[in-house]
Amino acid sequence: MARFGCCCRCRRSAAFSPTVAVLLILITAVPIALIASLERSPSIKYHSHGWIRECAKWDALGRRFLVSTLFNGVVAEIPVPEAAEDGALEERTVVADGDVAGNASLGIALDRARRRLLVVYADALRFRFSAVAAYELDSWDRLFLTQLSGPGDEDSFADDVAVDEEGNAYVTDAKANKIWKVGLNGELLSVIRSEVFVQRKEWYYNFVGLNGIVYHPNGYLLVIHTAGGYLFKMDPVKEEVSVVKVTGSLFMGDGMDLLSPTKLVIAGSLSTKLVESSDDWKTANVIEKYAGPVHRIASSATVKDGKVYINHLIGGGLAKRTHVIAEAVFMSAK
């Protein structure tokens, strides 16, 4: 998510304020003692010069986290040594693409089979530009940059991305509740819309719409609708969408990752959920929860060495910001 961005004048200011309110409430309402205890949970800490870090994904081959920086508009890496080191690690910029300067960098996805990184860019303030790009993971050369929307199109906010086995990318639009499908070489193949994506029409159920997205090895996509709390299953060939009937709340769910074919991690600003399905995601249950450092706002999930790590949006500190990618220690949802 950071999903600051899914508003528009009139509706824009109205849609923006609930997000800001949630951030302020969570930051100011957490007692100092609790903050201190949460900060001691198992985590990767690193320094940067920015307040916000939107999405983190683990690159196992490179032994590093790759992180989108939201308003800084770049992608950074945090190398993780094999042996534990004292103190925080240091962020290092690896992608600073001048052709999208002034836009936010949001969701990222590793295409491990092709050793490339997909990065989503968007105009986070006016919703007049959305794009997705691919970069080689070793050289950081750009493979393509595809504009998804521009000033003459409907307001949009490209948010997150997933990659299928053929290298097609699927980008969620958190503003207009649609999905762009982009081919292996960057060609825009289709724009996937469905009435199923909008279960309720009121703006407050859509101030942040389609958000986190993952590709399932059985050949379909799972997509979270943040404000509505719905989980969707989508056939990318037939472009058919159904609602996954979930027992338990997914309200304010954000970035996602598959822990296994039957278990899905959904990071969220209220709590991170572990969701399980035994029928190929026709139905599912929230089985465990993780709160973590809630004052930092969980925004994405990734799996490192079989463990779940949660990226947190907000950094702390003055001269240097300290950011946290925390190992999720789940507890029963009951």
CSV table of C-alpha atoms in Angstrom, one decimal:
chain,number,residue,atom,x,y,z
A,1,MET,CA,0.0,0.0,0.0
A,2,ALA,CA,1.3,3.0,1.3
A,3,ARG,CA,-1.6,3.8,-0.2
A,4,PHE,CA,-1.5,7.3,0.7
A,5,GLY,CA,-2.7,7.8,-2.6
A,6,CYS,CA,-6.1,6.9,-3.5
A,7,CYS,CA,-8.0,10.1,-3.3
A,8,CYS,CA,-9.1,12.9,-5.6
A,9,ARG,CA,-10.1,16.6,-5.0
A,10,CYS,CA,-13.3,16.7,-3.0
A,11,ARG,CA,-13.4,13.0,-2.9
A,12,ARG,CA,-9.6,13.2,-2.9
A,13,SER,CA,-9.4,15.1,0.3
A,14,ALA,CA,-12.1,13.1,1.9
A,15,ALA,CA,-10.6,9.8,0.8
A,16,PHE,CA,-7.1,10.9,1.9
A,17,SER,CA,-8.1,11.9,5.4
A,18,PRO,CA,-9.1,8.4,6.7
A,19,THR,CA,-5.7,7.1,5.8
A,20,VAL,CA,-4.0,10.0,7.5
A,21,ALA,CA,-6.2,9.6,10.5
A,22,VAL,CA,-5.3,5.9,10.8
A,23,LEU,CA,-1.6,6.8,10.6
A,24,LEU,CA,-1.9,9.5,13.3
A,25,ILE,CA,-4.1,7.4,15.6
A,26,LEU,CA,-1.7,4.4,15.4
A,27,ILE,CA,1.4,6.6,15.9
A,28,THR,CA,0.0,8.6,18.8
A,29,ALA,CA,-2.0,6.0,20.6
A,30,VAL,CA,0.7,3.4,21.2
A,31,PRO,CA,2.2,3.7,24.7
A,32,ILE,CA,6.0,4.3,24.8
A,33,ALA,CA,6.6,1.1,26.8
A,34,LEU,CA,4.7,-0.9,24.2
A,35,ILE,CA,6.7,0.8,21.4
A,36,ALA,CA,10.0,-0.2,23.2
A,37,SER,CA,8.9,-3.8,23.6
A,38,LEU,CA,7.7,-4.0,20.0
A,39,GLU,CA,11.1,-2.7,18.7
A,40,ARG,CA,12.8,-5.6,20.4
A,41,SER,CA,11.0,-8.2,18.3
A,42,PRO,CA,13.3,-10.1,15.8
A,43,SER,CA,13.9,-7.8,12.9
A,44,ILE,CA,16.3,-6.5,10.3
A,45,LYS,CA,17.0,-2.8,11.0
A,46,TYR,CA,18.6,-0.5,8.4
A,47,HIS,CA,19.4,3.2,8.0
A,48,SER,CA,18.2,5.4,5.2
A,49,HIS,CA,17.6,9.1,4.5
A,50,GLY,CA,13.9,8.8,3.9
A,51,TRP,CA,10.9,8.5,6.2
A,52,ILE,CA,8.8,6.1,4.2
A,53,ARG,CA,9.7,2.6,2.7
A,54,GLU,CA,6.8,1.0,0.9
A,55,CYS,CA,7.5,-2.5,-0.2
A,56,ALA,CA,10.3,-5.0,0.6
A,57,LYS,CA,11.0,-8.3,-1.1
A,58,TRP,CA,13.7,-10.8,-0.4
A,59,ASP,CA,16.2,-11.7,-3.1
A,60,ALA,CA,17.6,-15.0,-2.0
A,61,LEU,CA,20.3,-15.3,-4.6
A,62,GLY,CA,21.6,-11.8,-3.9
A,63,ARG,CA,21.1,-12.3,-0.1
A,64,ARG,CA,19.4,-8.9,0.2
A,65,PHE,CA,16.2,-7.1,0.7
A,66,LEU,CA,15.0,-4.9,-2.2
A,67,VAL,CA,12.9,-1.9,-1.1
A,68,SER,CA,10.7,0.6,-2.8
A,69,THR,CA,11.0,4.1,-1.3
A,70,LEU,CA,7.6,5.6,-2.2
A,71,PHE,CA,8.1,9.4,-2.4
A,72,ASN,CA,11.8,9.1,-3.0
A,73,GLY,CA,10.9,7.3,-6.2
A,74,VAL,CA,13.8,4.9,-6.2
A,75,VAL,CA,14.6,1.3,-5.4
A,76,ALA,CA,17.2,0.4,-2.8
A,77,GLU,CA,18.9,-2.7,-1.5
A,78,ILE,CA,19.8,-3.8,2.0
A,79,PRO,CA,22.5,-6.6,1.8
A,80,VAL,CA,22.1,-9.0,4.7
A,81,PRO,CA,25.3,-10.7,5.9
A,82,GLU,CA,25.3,-14.4,6.7
A,83,ALA,CA,26.5,-13.7,10.2
A,84,ALA,CA,24.7,-11.3,12.5
A,85,GLU,CA,26.3,-7.9,12.8
A,86,ASP,CA,25.9,-5.3,15.6
A,87,GLY,CA,23.9,-2.2,14.7
A,88,ALA,CA,21.7,-1.4,11.7
A,89,LEU,CA,22.5,-2.1,8.1
A,90,GLU,CA,22.8,0.5,5.4
A,91,GLU,CA,20.5,1.1,2.5
A,92,ARG,CA,22.0,1.6,-1.0
A,93,THR,CA,20.1,2.9,-4.0
A,94,VAL,CA,20.2,0.6,-7.0
A,95,VAL,CA,17.5,2.0,-9.3
A,96,ALA,CA,17.0,5.8,-9.9
A,97,ASP,CA,15.2,6.0,-13.2
A,98,GLY,CA,15.2,9.6,-14.5
A,99,ASP,CA,12.3,8.8,-16.9
A,100,VAL,CA,9.9,8.4,-14.0
A,101,ALA,CA,11.4,11.2,-11.8
A,102,GLY,CA,8.8,12.9,-9.6
A,103,ASN,CA,6.7,9.8,-9.2
A,104,ALA,CA,6.5,7.4,-6.3
A,105,SER,CA,8.0,3.9,-6.4
A,106,LEU,CA,5.5,1.4,-4.9
A,107,GLY,CA,5.0,-2.4,-5.3
A,108,ILE,CA,7.9,-4.5,-6.5
A,109,ALA,CA,8.1,-8.2,-7.5
A,110,LEU,CA,11.0,-10.5,-8.2
A,111,ASP,CA,10.8,-12.5,-11.5
A,112,ARG,CA,13.3,-15.0,-10.2
A,113,ALA,CA,13.2,-17.2,-13.3
A,114,ARG,CA,14.4,-14.3,-15.4
A,115,ARG,CA,16.5,-12.5,-12.8
A,116,ARG,CA,14.7,-9.3,-13.1
A,117,LEU,CA,12.7,-6.9,-10.8
A,118,LEU,CA,9.3,-5.4,-11.7
A,119,VAL,CA,8.7,-1.9,-10.2
A,120,VAL,CA,5.4,0.0,-10.1
A,121,TYR,CA,5.5,3.8,-10.4
A,122,ALA,CA,2.6,6.3,-9.8
A,123,ASP,CA,1.8,9.9,-9.4
A,124,ALA,CA,0.9,9.7,-5.7
A,125,LEU,CA,-0.7,13.2,-5.4
A,126,ARG,CA,-2.7,13.8,-8.6
A,127,PHE,CA,-3.2,10.3,-10.0
A,128,ARG,CA,-2.3,11.4,-13.5
A,129,PHE,CA,0.5,8.8,-14.2
A,130,SER,CA,1.0,5.1,-13.7
A,131,ALA,CA,3.7,2.8,-15.1
A,132,VAL,CA,5.6,-0.4,-14.6
A,133,ALA,CA,9.2,-1.1,-15.4
A,134,ALA,CA,11.5,-4.1,-15.4
A,135,TYR,CA,15.2,-4.1,-14.5
A,136,GLU,CA,17.9,-6.8,-14.6
A,137,LEU,CA,18.8,-7.8,-11.1
A,138,ASP,CA,22.5,-8.1,-11.7
A,139,SER,CA,23.3,-5.0,-13.9
A,140,TRP,CA,20.2,-2.9,-13.1
A,141,ASP,CA,19.8,-2.2,-16.8
A,142,ARG,CA,16.2,-1.3,-17.7
A,143,LEU,CA,14.4,-3.8,-19.9
A,144,PHE,CA,11.3,-1.9,-20.4
A,145,LEU,CA,9.2,1.0,-19.1
A,146,THR,CA,5.5,0.8,-19.9
A,147,GLN,CA,3.1,3.7,-19.2
A,148,LEU,CA,-0.2,2.4,-18.0
A,149,SER,CA,-2.1,5.7,-17.7
A,150,GLY,CA,-1.5,9.4,-18.3
A,151,PRO,CA,-3.1,12.9,-18.0
A,152,GLY,CA,-5.9,12.1,-20.5
A,153,ASP,CA,-7.0,8.9,-18.8
A,154,GLU,CA,-9.2,8.3,-15.7
A,155,ASP,CA,-7.5,8.9,-12.4
A,156,SER,CA,-5.5,5.9,-11.5
A,157,PHE,CA,-3.0,4.7,-8.9
A,158,ALA,CA,-0.8,1.8,-9.9
A,159,ASP,CA,0.0,0.1,-6.6
A,160,ASP,CA,1.3,-3.5,-6.6
A,161,VAL,CA,2.5,-6.1,-9.1
A,162,ALA,CA,2.8,-9.9,-9.5
A,163,VAL,CA,4.5,-12.0,-12.2
A,164,ASP,CA,3.2,-15.3,-13.7
A,165,GLU,CA,5.2,-18.2,-15.0
A,166,GLU,CA,5.4,-16.7,-18.5
A,167,GLY,CA,6.7,-13.4,-17.3
A,168,ASN,CA,3.5,-11.5,-17.7
A,169,ALA,CA,3.0,-8.8,-15.0
A,170,TYR,CA,-0.3,-7.8,-13.3
A,171,VAL,CA,-0.5,-4.4,-11.8
A,172,THR,CA,-3.3,-3.3,-9.5
A,173,ASP,CA,-5.0,0.0,-9.7
A,174,ALA,CA,-6.0,1.1,-6.2
A,175,LYS,CA,-7.9,4.1,-7.4
A,176,ALA,CA,-10.0,2.7,-10.3
A,177,ASN,CA,-10.2,-1.0,-9.1
A,178,LYS,CA,-8.8,-2.6,-12.3
A,179,ILE,CA,-5.7,-4.7,-13.2
A,180,TRP,CA,-3.3,-4.0,-16.1
A,181,LYS,CA,-1.8,-7.0,-17.7
A,182,VAL,CA,1.6,-6.4,-19.3
A,183,GLY,CA,3.5,-8.9,-21.4
A,184,LEU,CA,7.0,-10.3,-21.0
A,185,ASN,CA,8.6,-7.5,-23.1
A,186,GLY,CA,6.5,-4.7,-21.7
A,187,GLU,CA,3.6,-4.7,-24.1
A,188,LEU,CA,0.2,-3.7,-22.5
A,189,LEU,CA,-2.0,-6.7,-23.2
A,190,SER,CA,-5.2,-5.9,-21.5
A,191,VAL,CA,-7.0,-3.9,-18.8
A,192,ILE,CA,-9.0,-6.3,-16.6
A,193,ARG,CA,-12.2,-4.9,-15.1
A,194,SER,CA,-14.9,-6.7,-13.2
A,195,GLU,CA,-18.0,-5.7,-11.3
A,196,VAL,CA,-16.9,-8.2,-8.7
A,197,PHE,CA,-14.0,-6.0,-7.8
A,198,VAL,CA,-16.4,-3.4,-6.4
A,199,GLN,CA,-18.6,-5.2,-3.9
A,200,ARG,CA,-19.9,-1.9,-2.4
A,201,LYS,CA,-20.1,1.4,-4.2
A,202,GLU,CA,-19.6,3.9,-1.4
A,203,TRP,CA,-16.4,5.8,-1.6
A,204,TYR,CA,-15.4,4.9,1.9
A,205,TYR,CA,-15.4,1.3,0.9
A,206,ASN,CA,-13.1,2.1,-2.0
A,207,PHE,CA,-10.7,4.9,-0.7
A,208,VAL,CA,-8.0,2.3,-1.2
A,209,GLY,CA,-9.2,-0.4,-3.6
A,210,LEU,CA,-7.3,-3.3,-5.3
A,211,ASN,CA,-3.9,-3.5,-3.7
A,212,GLY,CA,-1.7,-6.5,-2.9
A,213,ILE,CA,-1.5,-9.2,-5.5
A,214,VAL,CA,0.2,-12.6,-5.8
A,215,TYR,CA,0.4,-15.2,-8.5
A,216,HIS,CA,-0.5,-18.7,-7.3
A,217,PRO,CA,1.4,-21.7,-8.8
A,218,ASN,CA,-1.9,-23.3,-9.8
A,219,GLY,CA,-2.3,-20.6,-12.4
A,220,TYR,CA,-4.5,-17.8,-10.9
A,221,LEU,CA,-4.1,-14.5,-9.0
A,222,LEU,CA,-5.1,-13.6,-5.5
A,223,VAL,CA,-5.9,-9.9,-4.9
A,224,ILE,CA,-6.8,-8.0,-1.8
A,225,HIS,CA,-9.2,-5.0,-1.7
A,226,THR,CA,-7.9,-2.9,1.1
A,227,ALA,CA,-10.9,-0.7,2.3
A,228,GLY,CA,-13.5,-3.4,1.5
A,229,GLY,CA,-11.5,-6.2,3.1
A,230,TYR,CA,-12.3,-8.6,0.3
A,231,LEU,CA,-10.0,-11.3,-1.2
A,232,PHE,CA,-10.4,-12.1,-4.9
A,233,LYS,CA,-9.4,-15.0,-7.0
A,234,MET,CA,-8.8,-14.2,-10.7
A,235,ASP,CA,-8.2,-16.4,-13.8
A,236,PRO,CA,-5.7,-14.3,-15.8
A,237,VAL,CA,-6.7,-16.1,-19.1
A,238,LYS,CA,-10.4,-16.0,-18.9
A,239,GLU,CA,-10.3,-12.8,-16.8
A,240,GLU,CA,-13.0,-14.3,-14.5
A,241,VAL,CA,-13.1,-13.0,-10.9
A,242,SER,CA,-14.7,-14.6,-7.8
A,243,VAL,CA,-14.7,-13.6,-4.1
A,244,VAL,CA,-12.8,-15.9,-1.8
A,245,LYS,CA,-15.2,-16.5,1.2
A,246,VAL,CA,-12.9,-15.7,4.1
A,247,THR,CA,-13.7,-16.4,7.8
A,248,GLY,CA,-12.1,-13.5,9.6
A,249,SER,CA,-11.5,-9.8,8.8
A,250,LEU,CA,-9.1,-8.7,6.1
A,251,PHE,CA,-9.9,-5.0,6.5
A,252,MET,CA,-7.0,-2.7,5.6
A,253,GLY,CA,-5.0,-5.6,4.1
A,254,ASP,CA,-2.0,-4.5,2.0
A,255,GLY,CA,1.0,-6.3,0.5
A,256,MET,CA,0.9,-10.1,0.3
A,257,ASP,CA,3.1,-13.1,-0.2
A,258,LEU,CA,2.5,-16.9,-0.4
A,259,LEU,CA,4.1,-18.8,2.4
A,260,SER,CA,2.9,-22.0,0.7
A,261,PRO,CA,0.2,-22.9,-1.9
A,262,THR,CA,-2.3,-23.1,1.0
A,263,LYS,CA,-1.1,-20.2,3.2
A,264,LEU,CA,-1.2,-16.5,2.3
A,265,VAL,CA,0.4,-13.7,4.4
A,266,ILE,CA,-1.5,-10.4,4.2
A,267,ALA,CA,0.3,-7.4,5.8
A,268,GLY,CA,-2.0,-4.8,7.2
A,269,SER,CA,-1.9,-1.5,9.1
A,270,LEU,CA,-4.1,-3.0,11.8
A,271,SER,CA,-2.5,-6.4,12.0
A,272,THR,CA,-0.8,-8.9,9.7
A,273,LYS,CA,-2.9,-12.0,8.9
A,274,LEU,CA,-2.0,-15.6,8.0
A,275,VAL,CA,-4.8,-17.0,5.9
A,276,GLU,CA,-5.2,-20.7,5.0
A,277,SER,CA,-7.3,-22.4,2.3
A,278,SER,CA,-7.9,-26.1,1.9
A,279,ASP,CA,-10.0,-25.9,-1.3
A,280,ASP,CA,-7.7,-24.1,-3.7
A,281,TRP,CA,-8.9,-20.7,-2.5
A,282,LYS,CA,-12.6,-20.9,-2.9
A,283,THR,CA,-12.8,-20.4,0.8
A,284,ALA,CA,-10.2,-19.5,3.5
A,285,ASN,CA,-9.8,-18.8,7.2
A,286,VAL,CA,-7.7,-16.3,9.1
A,287,ILE,CA,-5.8,-18.7,11.3
A,288,GLU,CA,-3.1,-16.5,12.9
A,289,LYS,CA,-2.3,-12.8,13.4
A,290,TYR,CA,0.8,-10.7,14.0
A,291,ALA,CA,0.8,-7.2,15.4
A,292,GLY,CA,4.5,-6.3,15.4
A,293,PRO,CA,5.6,-2.7,15.7
A,294,VAL,CA,2.1,-1.3,14.9
A,295,HIS,CA,3.3,2.3,15.2
A,296,ARG,CA,5.4,1.8,12.1
A,297,ILE,CA,2.5,0.5,9.9
A,298,ALA,CA,3.0,-2.9,8.2
A,299,SER,CA,2.8,-2.5,4.4
A,300,SER,CA,4.2,-5.6,2.7
A,301,ALA,CA,5.2,-9.2,3.3
A,302,THR,CA,8.0,-11.4,2.0
A,303,VAL,CA,9.4,-14.9,2.8
A,304,LYS,CA,13.1,-15.3,3.7
A,305,ASP,CA,14.5,-18.7,4.4
A,306,GLY,CA,11.0,-20.1,5.2
A,307,LYS,CA,10.2,-17.3,7.6
A,308,VAL,CA,7.8,-14.4,7.0
A,309,TYR,CA,9.2,-10.8,7.2
A,310,ILE,CA,7.0,-7.7,7.3
A,311,ASN,CA,8.1,-4.4,5.9
A,312,HIS,CA,7.0,-1.3,7.9
A,313,LEU,CA,6.2,2.0,6.3
A,314,ILE,CA,7.5,4.5,8.7
A,315,GLY,CA,11.1,5.1,9.7
A,316,GLY,CA,12.3,6.6,13.0
A,317,GLY,CA,15.1,8.9,13.9
A,318,LEU,CA,16.4,12.4,12.8
A,319,ALA,CA,19.7,12.5,11.0
A,320,LYS,CA,19.2,9.0,9.8
A,321,ARG,CA,16.0,7.1,9.6
A,322,THR,CA,16.0,3.6,11.1
A,323,HIS,CA,13.6,1.2,9.3
A,324,VAL,CA,12.4,-2.2,10.4
A,325,ILE,CA,11.7,-5.4,8.4
A,326,ALA,CA,10.4,-7.6,11.2
A,327,GLU,CA,10.2,-11.3,11.4
A,328,ALA,CA,6.5,-12.2,12.0
A,329,VAL,CA,5.8,-14.1,15.1
A,330,PHE,CA,2.2,-15.3,14.6
A,331,MET,CA,-0.3,-16.0,17.3
A,332,SER,CA,-3.6,-17.8,17.1
A,333,ALA,CA,-6.4,-15.6,15.6
A,334,LYS,CA,-9.0,-17.1,18.0
